[in-house]
Amino acid sequence: MVPGNAGPAAGATVGGEKNMATQATKLTIDDLKRIQKEHHGELESAEVKHLLICGGTGCHATGSIAVKDALEEAIQAEGLSEKYKVIETGCNGFCALGPLLVVHPDGIFYQKLKVDDIPKMVKDHFIGGNPIEKLMYKDPATKKRIPLQSDIPFFAHQMSRALRNKGLIDPEKIDDYIARDGYQGAHKALTEMNAEGIVKQMLISGLRGRGGAGFPTGMKWDFASKSPGEVKYVLCNADEGDPGAFMDRSILEADPHAVLEGMIIAARAINASKGYIYARTEYPLAIKRLEIAIAQAKSYGLLGEDIFGTGMNFEIEIYQGAGAFVCGEETALMRSIEGRRGMPRPRPPFPAHKGLWEKPTILNNVETLANVPQIILHGGEWYASVGTEKSKGTKVFAISGDVNNIGLVEVPMGTPLRTLIYDIGGGIPNKRKFKAVQLGGPSGGCVPEQYLDTKVDYEEIAKVGAIMGSGGVIVMDDHTCMVDMARFFMDFIQDESCGKCTPCREGTKRLLETLEKICEGRGTPEDIDVLEELSDTIKEGSLCGLGQTAPNPVLSTLRYFREEYLAHIHDKKCPAKRCAALLNFEVDPEKCTMCGACFRACPADAIIWKKKEVAVIIKEKCVECLTCFDKCKFDAIS
């Protein structure tokens, strides 16, 4: 399962770039600066507008490929090819509004495009000079259209470091990356710095691992650099498995060369000659663009032998994982690459001393590595100037759930949760009330409204019972049952447990069974004690981070929403009306507005309704899917 990346054939064209592997000389800093100057001028030309259409997985799913094709055909048909150039970028970040298009450098932002919108856009805007207002972003609070991307609150409150190139470059063209300082950090590291100097800058930067644990990156590199051995490895963890998380996937789709450059610098720091990117096989677009980027980097002499004429050799291969959540744990990931079952092993020894094939190894996730080139290029102090005392720099989050603006955001460490959810996320849709936010994925915790002013950093998030994790942020409104939410995450964790250690294998199963019992109305007061005692045992006895953090959803919901557990147990009621076993499925005639929304939404034809009449649910036909509850805006179904 290790797909090698053979270089392109001599004279071939890779991703639009001419193969330089046949040339006698490697790329120099003068070559980089020449490409940067020429290509940057092309990207920022006032004479040619660039139509940047989002080409991430999310926008592909909503039809961006067809929109791009229609746009290119219309531009060609109208004879506008010399004035407008269509460029498919990676993920723009505002995933909820795709397909997206930004007119660069004007900054006009179009959303939710359809093929039928293209003729009018070309005629009215590109020919007539009149941007189309109805295709622009509409603020959910003010209901006003905002034409410029920079003025949209979702973008205005962000600071891009790891995502500095998102939505701006063609990820399949290396020259686009070079035009924005690409590979200059690697050149500096290889030609001007030694291993100690690189590690020192990483330590000064304060960059901590963005995969969840938050271990200082410079310290990890320092350990591996000092470990004896001629063979060492650099690994990139792209095995992103948290529900609601898509940070790493989006970076790989939008800016794959940033990750490759980060790995090159890491290899220089520890004297490694081989690297692996462990990517989920469910990420086909990310893998495709990584393969293209690796081939291009090889063709420019940036990977392979004698990089920048320094004598350094470094190769990168992609290893496709089969989707096991536990393989996000570093030792399980390494065992998987070795061809063994992905199961964690006890530590010590730590991977920096004995990792892949028992050789010194460093493993960093995608976001961590994407930060490295800019740290080396601008210096550790530059990076450390942003963030908090113990959590430096920025953090990428994937915001999803019950929030208006779903998407990928990057903010300085120390940003309050309230800013993430309301200023950037746009608040809760459908006039619902905020209830909680799940941070840190399935092993994270639920944070209630009273802690929305908590600053986002590793220590502060831990104080309120959650973890930073890799950056998943799932927002929940008052329709969410916290007992059912804990059950959902425990179901995921129990299914993904590797089964190696008893506390995790058996303990998570018992937690799930107890939660299911409570959701079905069979809970007893003793079940609360069972949940708490089991959680403590699992946390203390599990081998790896998956088991040690597995009870977090249970403990955090018990901590902040204990009354919901008690309502399920004592009153046999679900206050949020989500647990089907505790619902009557009847329409309250005093609350029903006779709108018919439940009737039109019911997939089982179990609702009888006529205009100006109260709806009636036929229980014999009802499949208890909760669709009527979701569609009713007046809480008329009890």
XYZ file of C-alpha atoms in Angstrom:
638
model
C 0.000 0.000 0.000
C 2.942 2.342 -0.421
C 2.356 4.025 -3.787
C 5.743 5.235 -4.927
C 6.065 8.497 -6.800
C 8.297 7.937 -9.771
C 9.464 11.153 -11.379
C 7.987 12.281 -14.702
C 9.434 11.083 -17.937
C 12.152 13.234 -19.473
C 10.766 16.235 -21.260
C 7.268 15.698 -19.852
C 5.025 18.391 -18.501
C 3.885 18.025 -14.897
C 0.880 20.045 -13.693
C 1.589 22.738 -16.249
C 5.271 23.101 -15.317
C 8.114 22.069 -17.638
C 10.110 19.147 -16.278
C 13.540 20.460 -15.262
C 14.897 17.046 -14.266
C 16.698 16.796 -17.617
C 18.634 20.018 -17.003
C 22.188 19.830 -15.680
C 21.721 22.285 -12.815
C 19.476 22.257 -9.815
C 17.212 25.153 -8.886
C 19.133 27.969 -7.188
C 17.911 30.896 -5.125
C 18.248 33.055 -8.247
C 15.945 30.656 -10.097
C 13.410 30.833 -7.266
C 13.486 34.624 -7.243
C 13.204 34.790 -11.027
C 10.161 32.482 -11.051
C 8.723 34.402 -8.128
C 9.147 37.764 -9.841
C 7.772 36.633 -13.181
C 4.876 34.638 -11.826
C 3.972 37.043 -9.031
C 3.703 39.788 -11.608
C 1.352 37.599 -13.619
C -0.803 36.804 -10.568
C -1.084 40.460 -9.535
C -1.418 41.960 -13.017
C -4.029 44.714 -13.225
C -4.507 43.988 -16.930
C -5.617 40.372 -16.464
C -8.303 39.530 -13.912
C -8.008 36.132 -12.278
C -11.277 34.336 -11.665
C -10.404 32.216 -8.644
C -12.943 29.420 -8.405
C -12.794 27.146 -5.362
C -11.733 23.627 -6.258
C -11.814 21.936 -2.875
C -13.763 18.751 -2.200
C -16.709 20.694 -0.762
C -17.116 22.898 -3.817
C -16.582 19.945 -6.153
C -19.499 18.264 -4.410
C -21.745 21.270 -5.061
C -20.900 21.570 -8.757
C -17.832 23.794 -9.062
C -16.320 21.717 -11.885
C -19.349 22.312 -14.103
C -19.364 26.010 -13.169
C -15.658 26.276 -14.027
C -16.178 24.609 -17.409
C -19.111 26.902 -18.212
C -17.078 29.943 -17.172
C -14.135 28.987 -19.381
C -16.445 28.390 -22.360
C -18.213 31.722 -21.866
C -14.943 33.641 -21.510
C -13.644 32.034 -24.694
C -16.897 32.615 -26.622
C -16.968 36.300 -25.734
C -13.328 36.824 -26.694
C -12.300 37.764 -23.156
C -9.411 35.307 -22.750
C -6.805 38.069 -22.731
C -8.615 39.957 -19.961
C -9.877 37.127 -17.751
C -8.171 33.914 -16.694
C -10.012 31.125 -14.873
C -7.957 29.481 -12.096
C -9.124 26.545 -10.001
C -7.739 26.990 -6.504
C -7.899 24.773 -3.460
C -10.381 25.264 -0.636
C -11.363 28.902 -0.141
C -12.548 28.164 3.390
C -16.171 29.310 3.251
C -17.430 25.796 2.602
C -21.128 26.434 3.258
C -21.444 28.780 0.272
C -19.847 26.806 -2.544
C -19.310 26.919 -5.416
C -17.356 30.122 -4.763
C -15.614 32.558 -7.079
C -13.407 35.555 -6.283
C -12.514 38.135 -8.937
C -8.865 38.964 -8.250
C -7.472 41.518 -7.558
C -10.816 43.359 -7.271
C -11.937 41.123 -4.419
C -15.521 40.638 -5.616
C -16.914 37.534 -3.902
C -19.612 35.363 -5.508
C -21.339 32.464 -3.746
C -23.555 29.438 -4.439
C -22.957 29.693 -8.170
C -24.811 27.633 -10.743
C -24.079 27.044 -14.401
C -27.115 29.162 -15.276
C -25.542 32.162 -13.485
C -22.507 32.292 -15.769
C -23.945 33.962 -18.917
C -25.336 36.873 -16.910
C -22.131 37.202 -14.901
C -20.026 37.417 -18.053
C -22.411 39.817 -19.781
C -23.218 42.139 -16.883
C -19.996 42.072 -14.877
C -17.100 41.123 -17.131
C -18.389 42.987 -20.186
C -20.729 45.594 -18.684
C -18.744 46.305 -15.531
C -21.725 45.787 -13.208
C -21.179 43.127 -10.513
C -24.257 41.003 -9.791
C -25.568 41.818 -6.331
C -27.838 38.796 -5.883
C -24.854 36.434 -6.174
C -22.930 38.195 -3.402
C -22.715 37.224 0.261
C -25.756 38.094 2.367
C -25.063 38.814 6.021
C -27.453 36.678 8.134
C -27.810 39.428 10.768
C -28.171 42.599 8.673
C -29.541 40.910 5.514
C -27.270 43.203 3.490
C -25.175 42.098 0.533
C -21.402 42.438 0.953
C -19.510 42.593 -2.355
C -15.876 42.337 -1.185
C -14.397 39.225 0.363
C -12.250 41.290 2.734
C -15.364 42.939 4.226
C -17.178 39.678 4.982
C -16.927 39.019 8.764
C -16.045 35.362 8.142
C -12.780 36.494 6.513
C -12.222 39.840 8.256
C -11.576 38.293 11.689
C -9.038 35.736 10.474
C -5.225 35.750 10.353
C -3.711 33.432 7.757
C -0.396 31.715 8.371
C -0.875 27.996 7.706
C -3.671 28.938 5.272
C -1.823 31.863 3.694
C -2.281 30.496 0.166
C -5.842 29.172 0.444
C -8.006 30.245 -2.455
C -5.164 32.259 -4.021
C -3.099 29.791 -6.035
C -3.529 26.819 -8.330
C -2.360 23.965 -6.072
C -1.345 21.930 -9.114
C 1.190 24.532 -10.304
C 4.455 24.802 -8.430
C 5.201 28.228 -9.908
C 2.125 29.642 -8.177
C 3.554 28.448 -4.870
C 7.018 29.803 -5.634
C 5.461 33.148 -6.551
C 4.386 33.503 -2.910
C 7.811 32.842 -1.332
C 7.559 29.101 -1.862
C 10.680 27.012 -1.125
C 12.646 30.039 0.047
C 12.400 28.779 3.618
C 13.812 25.427 2.512
C 16.612 27.142 0.619
C 17.506 29.173 3.703
C 17.473 26.084 5.913
C 19.652 24.036 3.548
C 22.163 26.698 2.514
C 22.404 29.122 5.443
C 21.550 27.088 8.554
C 22.720 23.960 10.312
C 20.522 21.503 12.172
C 21.049 23.258 15.503
C 20.039 26.600 13.993
C 16.811 25.193 12.553
C 15.860 23.543 15.844
C 16.643 26.766 17.719
C 14.257 28.778 15.537
C 11.537 26.170 15.989
C 11.998 26.352 19.762
C 11.878 30.153 19.698
C 8.685 30.047 17.605
C 6.868 28.106 20.325
C 5.031 26.072 17.670
C 3.223 23.171 19.311
C 1.910 20.127 17.484
C -1.412 20.940 15.856
C -2.548 17.313 15.760
C -3.993 17.477 19.259
C -1.334 16.742 21.866
C 0.323 20.149 21.618
C 3.871 18.871 22.179
C 6.514 21.514 21.305
C 7.661 20.869 17.735
C 11.187 22.179 18.280
C 11.672 19.908 21.287
C 10.576 16.853 19.301
C 12.990 17.759 16.499
C 15.780 18.364 19.010
C 15.383 14.870 20.506
C 15.462 13.224 17.065
C 18.370 15.363 15.892
C 20.489 14.224 18.830
C 19.478 10.566 18.544
C 22.295 8.447 17.072
C 21.736 6.622 13.814
C 22.413 6.981 10.109
C 18.805 6.238 9.116
C 16.035 8.576 10.299
C 12.520 9.344 9.089
C 10.204 12.343 8.757
C 6.497 11.505 8.806
C 3.464 13.646 8.036
C 0.234 12.611 9.736
C -2.613 13.289 7.289
C -4.862 10.635 8.822
C -7.577 13.080 9.825
C -10.439 11.064 11.297
C -12.426 13.284 13.684
C -16.099 13.791 12.754
C -16.478 17.369 11.566
C -12.745 17.869 10.932
C -11.394 18.815 7.510
C -8.423 21.073 8.289
C -5.646 18.827 6.997
C -7.590 17.756 3.923
C -8.188 21.368 2.926
C -4.535 22.350 3.393
C -3.364 19.441 1.262
C -5.899 20.295 -1.443
C -5.062 24.010 -1.439
C -1.343 24.168 -0.666
C 0.436 20.782 -0.884
C 3.864 22.302 -1.495
C 3.809 23.989 1.933
C 3.706 20.544 3.540
C 6.468 19.197 1.309
C 8.649 22.210 2.102
C 8.010 21.760 5.816
C 9.112 18.120 5.559
C 12.296 19.104 3.695
C 13.215 21.513 6.493
C 12.414 18.882 9.126
C 14.629 16.383 7.299
C 17.486 18.878 7.335
C 16.984 19.399 11.081
C 17.308 15.706 11.988
C 19.446 14.507 9.041
C 16.785 12.274 7.468
C 16.744 11.121 3.864
C 13.277 9.551 3.703
C 9.782 10.810 4.448
C 6.248 9.416 4.354
C 2.901 11.172 4.179
C 0.287 8.961 5.824
C -2.958 10.038 4.137
C -6.475 8.697 4.429
C -7.552 6.846 1.306
C -10.881 8.731 1.648
C -9.005 11.884 0.553
C -8.610 11.208 -3.203
C -8.303 14.863 -4.254
C -5.721 15.623 -1.572
C -3.715 12.555 -2.577
C -3.919 13.462 -6.258
C -2.592 16.966 -5.623
C 0.126 15.635 -3.341
C 1.270 13.269 -6.085
C 1.386 16.141 -8.565
C 3.263 18.348 -6.095
C 5.850 15.635 -5.356
C 6.452 15.074 -9.081
C 6.830 18.824 -9.662
C 9.205 19.250 -6.728
C 11.320 16.404 -8.102
C 11.339 17.955 -11.554
C 12.669 21.203 -10.070
C 15.305 19.394 -8.041
C 13.616 20.250 -4.756
C 13.189 16.575 -3.840
C 15.538 13.719 -4.597
C 19.309 13.963 -4.745
C 21.550 16.937 -4.005
C 18.762 19.448 -3.221
C 19.901 23.031 -3.954
C 23.367 21.610 -4.641
C 23.913 21.041 -0.918
C 24.442 17.297 -1.062
C 21.232 16.654 0.868
C 19.073 13.804 -0.424
C 15.427 13.468 0.554
C 12.575 11.427 -0.882
C 8.880 11.494 0.045
C 6.307 8.744 -0.497
C 2.578 8.683 0.164
C 1.176 5.842 2.249
C -2.595 5.469 2.036
C -4.229 4.403 5.281
C -7.458 2.422 5.349
C -9.350 4.866 7.548
C -8.692 3.540 11.057
C -9.130 6.379 13.554
C -6.551 4.878 15.912
C -3.870 5.254 13.230
C -3.869 8.947 13.988
C -1.862 7.934 17.080
C 1.806 8.166 16.156
C 2.989 4.686 17.117
C -0.061 3.014 15.537
C 0.559 5.019 12.363
C 4.148 3.819 12.233
C 3.120 0.217 12.690
C 0.680 0.617 9.822
C 3.415 1.902 7.502
C 5.514 -1.091 8.490
C 2.720 -3.330 7.206
C 1.512 -4.382 10.624
C -1.832 -3.890 12.329
C -2.237 -0.272 13.425
C -2.073 -0.559 17.217
C -0.318 1.757 19.690
C 2.682 0.540 21.638
C 3.845 1.581 25.100
C 6.192 4.557 25.436
C 9.077 4.915 26.185
C 10.932 4.386 23.960
C 9.606 7.439 22.166
C 9.602 7.691 18.359
C 12.368 10.312 18.422
C 14.632 7.486 19.620
C 12.911 4.392 18.218
C 10.112 5.020 15.781
C 9.480 3.718 12.261
C 11.349 0.415 11.836
C 12.943 1.186 15.236
C 14.792 4.193 13.758
C 14.686 7.788 15.101
C 11.524 9.361 13.694
C 9.607 12.614 13.941
C 5.932 12.834 13.113
C 4.015 16.084 12.675
C 0.560 16.685 11.312
C -0.263 18.624 8.145
C -1.016 21.967 9.799
C 2.168 21.864 11.880
C 4.348 21.278 8.828
C 2.539 23.971 6.801
C 3.707 26.534 9.384
C 7.370 25.532 9.242
C 8.496 27.240 5.985
C 7.277 30.658 7.125
C 8.879 30.226 10.558
C 12.272 29.505 9.010
C 11.922 32.247 6.387
C 10.817 34.990 8.816
C 12.275 33.700 12.081
C 10.919 32.138 15.235
C 10.315 35.496 16.938
C 8.056 36.573 14.072
C 5.841 33.542 14.630
C 5.906 33.857 18.423
C 4.729 37.483 18.218
C 1.178 36.147 17.769
C -0.771 34.094 20.303
C -0.614 33.647 24.068
C 2.227 33.056 26.501
C 2.106 29.272 26.226
C 0.321 28.836 22.884
C 2.039 30.738 20.088
C 0.940 31.477 16.545
C -2.397 30.715 14.941
C -4.740 27.727 14.882
C -6.890 26.370 12.065
C -10.423 25.275 12.967
C -13.159 23.515 11.021
C -16.456 25.045 12.158
C -19.577 22.974 11.519
C -22.912 22.034 13.054
C -25.641 24.504 14.030
C -23.880 27.649 12.830
C -24.552 29.977 9.894
C -21.040 30.076 8.441
C -19.653 26.567 8.108
C -16.070 26.451 6.969
C -12.346 26.529 7.599
C -10.903 29.414 9.633
C -7.531 30.439 11.068
C -7.264 32.737 14.074
C -4.546 33.767 16.546
C -4.228 31.612 19.630
C -6.100 33.351 22.431
C -9.136 34.216 20.321
C -12.322 33.779 22.401
C -14.727 30.993 21.486
C -17.445 33.639 21.161
C -15.517 35.300 18.327
C -15.190 31.959 16.543
C -18.883 31.121 16.788
C -20.562 34.499 16.439
C -18.222 36.960 14.693
C -16.732 34.438 12.254
C -19.338 31.680 12.382
C -22.233 34.125 12.094
C -24.151 32.759 15.078
C -26.908 30.171 15.298
C -29.354 29.802 12.365
C -33.157 29.753 12.487
C -33.247 31.986 15.581
C -32.310 29.042 17.770
C -30.322 29.422 20.995
C -26.717 28.338 21.431
C -26.363 25.326 23.727
C -22.811 23.976 23.544
C -19.760 23.559 21.368
C -17.809 20.306 21.052
C -14.061 20.921 20.860
C -11.395 18.354 20.102
C -13.368 15.820 18.126
C -14.928 12.655 19.588
C -12.359 12.678 22.387
C -13.045 16.296 23.224
C -15.588 17.912 25.486
C -18.753 20.008 25.299
C -18.382 23.619 26.411
C -21.596 25.446 27.494
C -22.584 29.072 26.943
C -21.165 30.405 30.221
C -17.664 29.607 28.962
C -17.932 31.172 25.507
C -15.418 33.845 26.492
C -12.775 31.167 27.095
C -9.677 31.913 25.039
C -8.586 29.303 22.553
C -5.292 27.878 23.720
C -4.194 24.500 25.034
C -4.340 25.322 28.738
C -7.528 27.412 28.844
C -9.547 24.909 26.807
C -8.431 22.099 29.126
C -9.668 24.044 32.168
C -13.270 23.885 30.942
C -13.176 20.146 30.278
C -12.340 20.014 26.566
C -9.178 19.659 24.502
C -7.795 21.591 21.551
C -7.561 18.431 19.486
C -6.808 18.872 15.819
C -9.300 21.733 15.503
C -12.812 20.401 15.034
C -15.506 22.792 16.301
C -19.063 21.404 16.293
C -21.692 23.949 17.346
C -24.965 22.724 18.868
C -28.245 24.596 19.353
C -31.011 23.983 21.900
C -32.436 21.155 19.780
C -29.439 19.016 20.729
C -29.774 16.346 23.409
C -26.484 16.230 25.277
C -27.035 12.648 26.419
C -27.590 11.584 22.827
C -24.558 13.618 21.749
C -22.379 11.782 24.283
C -23.850 8.509 22.992
C -23.024 9.473 19.387
C -19.367 10.202 20.145
C -19.006 7.129 22.340
C -20.425 4.986 19.539
C -17.716 6.361 17.250
C -14.929 5.869 19.789
C -16.009 2.355 20.736
C -16.146 1.347 17.079
C -12.679 2.802 16.420
C -10.960 1.282 19.463
C -8.151 -1.009 18.302
C -8.971 -3.432 21.121
C -5.407 -3.811 22.379
C -5.985 -2.654 25.973
C -8.877 -3.781 28.161
C -9.881 -0.398 29.669
C -10.547 1.086 26.235
C -11.904 -2.038 24.537
C -14.332 -3.049 27.291
C -14.793 0.251 29.077
C -15.994 2.253 26.067
C -18.398 -0.565 25.217
C -19.921 -0.399 28.712
C -20.134 3.397 28.518
C -21.996 3.132 25.223
C -24.399 0.511 26.563
C -25.188 2.676 29.595
C -25.788 5.776 27.454
C -28.055 3.818 25.108
C -29.989 2.535 28.111
C -30.552 6.106 29.362
C -31.574 7.391 25.906
C -34.126 4.594 25.611
C -35.765 5.457 28.944
C -34.377 2.460 30.833
C -31.861 4.397 32.901
C -31.587 4.230 36.687
C -30.001 6.683 39.157
C -27.097 4.258 39.628
C -26.153 4.693 35.972
C -24.703 8.140 36.713
C -22.233 6.572 39.151
C -21.434 3.845 36.636
C -20.615 6.444 33.939
C -18.327 8.423 36.238
C -16.493 5.408 37.695
C -16.009 3.798 34.281
C -14.739 7.076 32.826
C -12.085 7.423 35.525
C -10.923 3.829 35.005
C -10.684 4.269 31.215
C -8.740 7.543 31.512
C -6.241 6.080 33.978
C -5.766 2.642 32.445
C -5.791 3.098 28.663
C -2.598 2.732 26.681
C -2.883 5.594 24.187
C -4.454 9.021 23.812
C -7.604 7.651 22.200
C -8.555 5.709 25.312
C -7.238 8.283 27.757
C -9.502 10.979 26.297
C -12.415 8.733 25.266
C -14.622 9.571 28.302
C -14.356 13.346 27.760
C -17.758 13.704 26.011
C -19.421 11.827 28.879
C -17.637 13.676 31.672
C -18.139 17.136 30.138
C -21.855 16.595 29.508
C -22.300 15.232 33.037
C -20.441 18.258 34.356
C -22.522 20.871 32.564
C -25.774 19.135 31.586
C -26.438 16.698 34.431
C -30.068 17.834 34.595
C -30.654 16.339 31.137
C -29.374 12.962 32.324
C -31.676 13.204 35.345
C -34.672 14.117 33.149
C -34.060 11.021 31.039
C -33.701 8.809 34.105
C -36.339 10.157 36.519
C -38.941 11.789 34.248
C -38.396 9.561 31.220
C -38.315 12.698 29.078
C -35.830 14.130 26.610
C -35.904 17.937 27.076
C -34.412 18.500 23.618
C -36.885 16.085 21.973
C -34.211 14.017 20.241
C -34.486 10.601 21.889
C -37.261 8.900 19.925
C -38.001 6.293 22.600
C -39.060 9.072 24.997
C -41.318 10.981 22.586
C -45.076 10.680 22.012
C -45.108 12.015 18.434
C -48.247 14.071 18.882
C -49.085 17.558 17.596
C -49.941 20.164 20.225
C -53.019 21.989 18.843
C -52.251 25.093 20.923
C -48.791 25.498 19.361
C -49.533 24.287 15.825
C -49.769 27.142 13.302
C -51.247 24.836 10.633
C -48.355 25.657 8.269
C -48.017 22.101 6.951
C -44.215 22.011 7.167
C -44.243 18.683 9.014
C -46.666 17.189 6.480
C -44.504 18.129 3.514
C -41.315 16.835 5.160
C -42.557 13.456 6.445
C -40.864 10.673 4.406
C -43.337 8.015 5.609
C -46.609 9.809 4.752
C -47.513 9.479 8.423
C -48.962 12.988 8.820
C -52.451 14.123 7.841
C -52.873 17.852 7.176
C -55.155 20.225 5.318
C -55.020 23.997 5.057
C -56.275 25.761 8.189
C -56.293 22.477 10.101
C -54.018 21.104 12.821
C -51.760 18.314 11.606
C -52.249 14.775 12.936
C -49.542 12.093 13.201
C -50.606 8.502 12.437
C -48.519 6.537 14.933
C -48.949 3.238 13.093
C -47.160 4.689 10.072
C -44.642 6.851 11.936
C -41.028 5.626 11.673
C -39.829 8.026 14.392
C -37.208 9.635 12.143
C -37.574 13.050 13.888
C -37.914 14.896 10.574
C -41.126 16.562 11.783
C -39.331 17.824 14.899
C -36.558 19.329 12.787
C -38.952 21.076 10.398
C -41.385 22.470 12.976
C -40.289 25.987 13.984
C -42.872 26.283 16.758
C -42.086 23.231 18.939
C -45.619 22.009 18.271
C -44.712 18.311 18.220
C -44.361 16.696 21.634
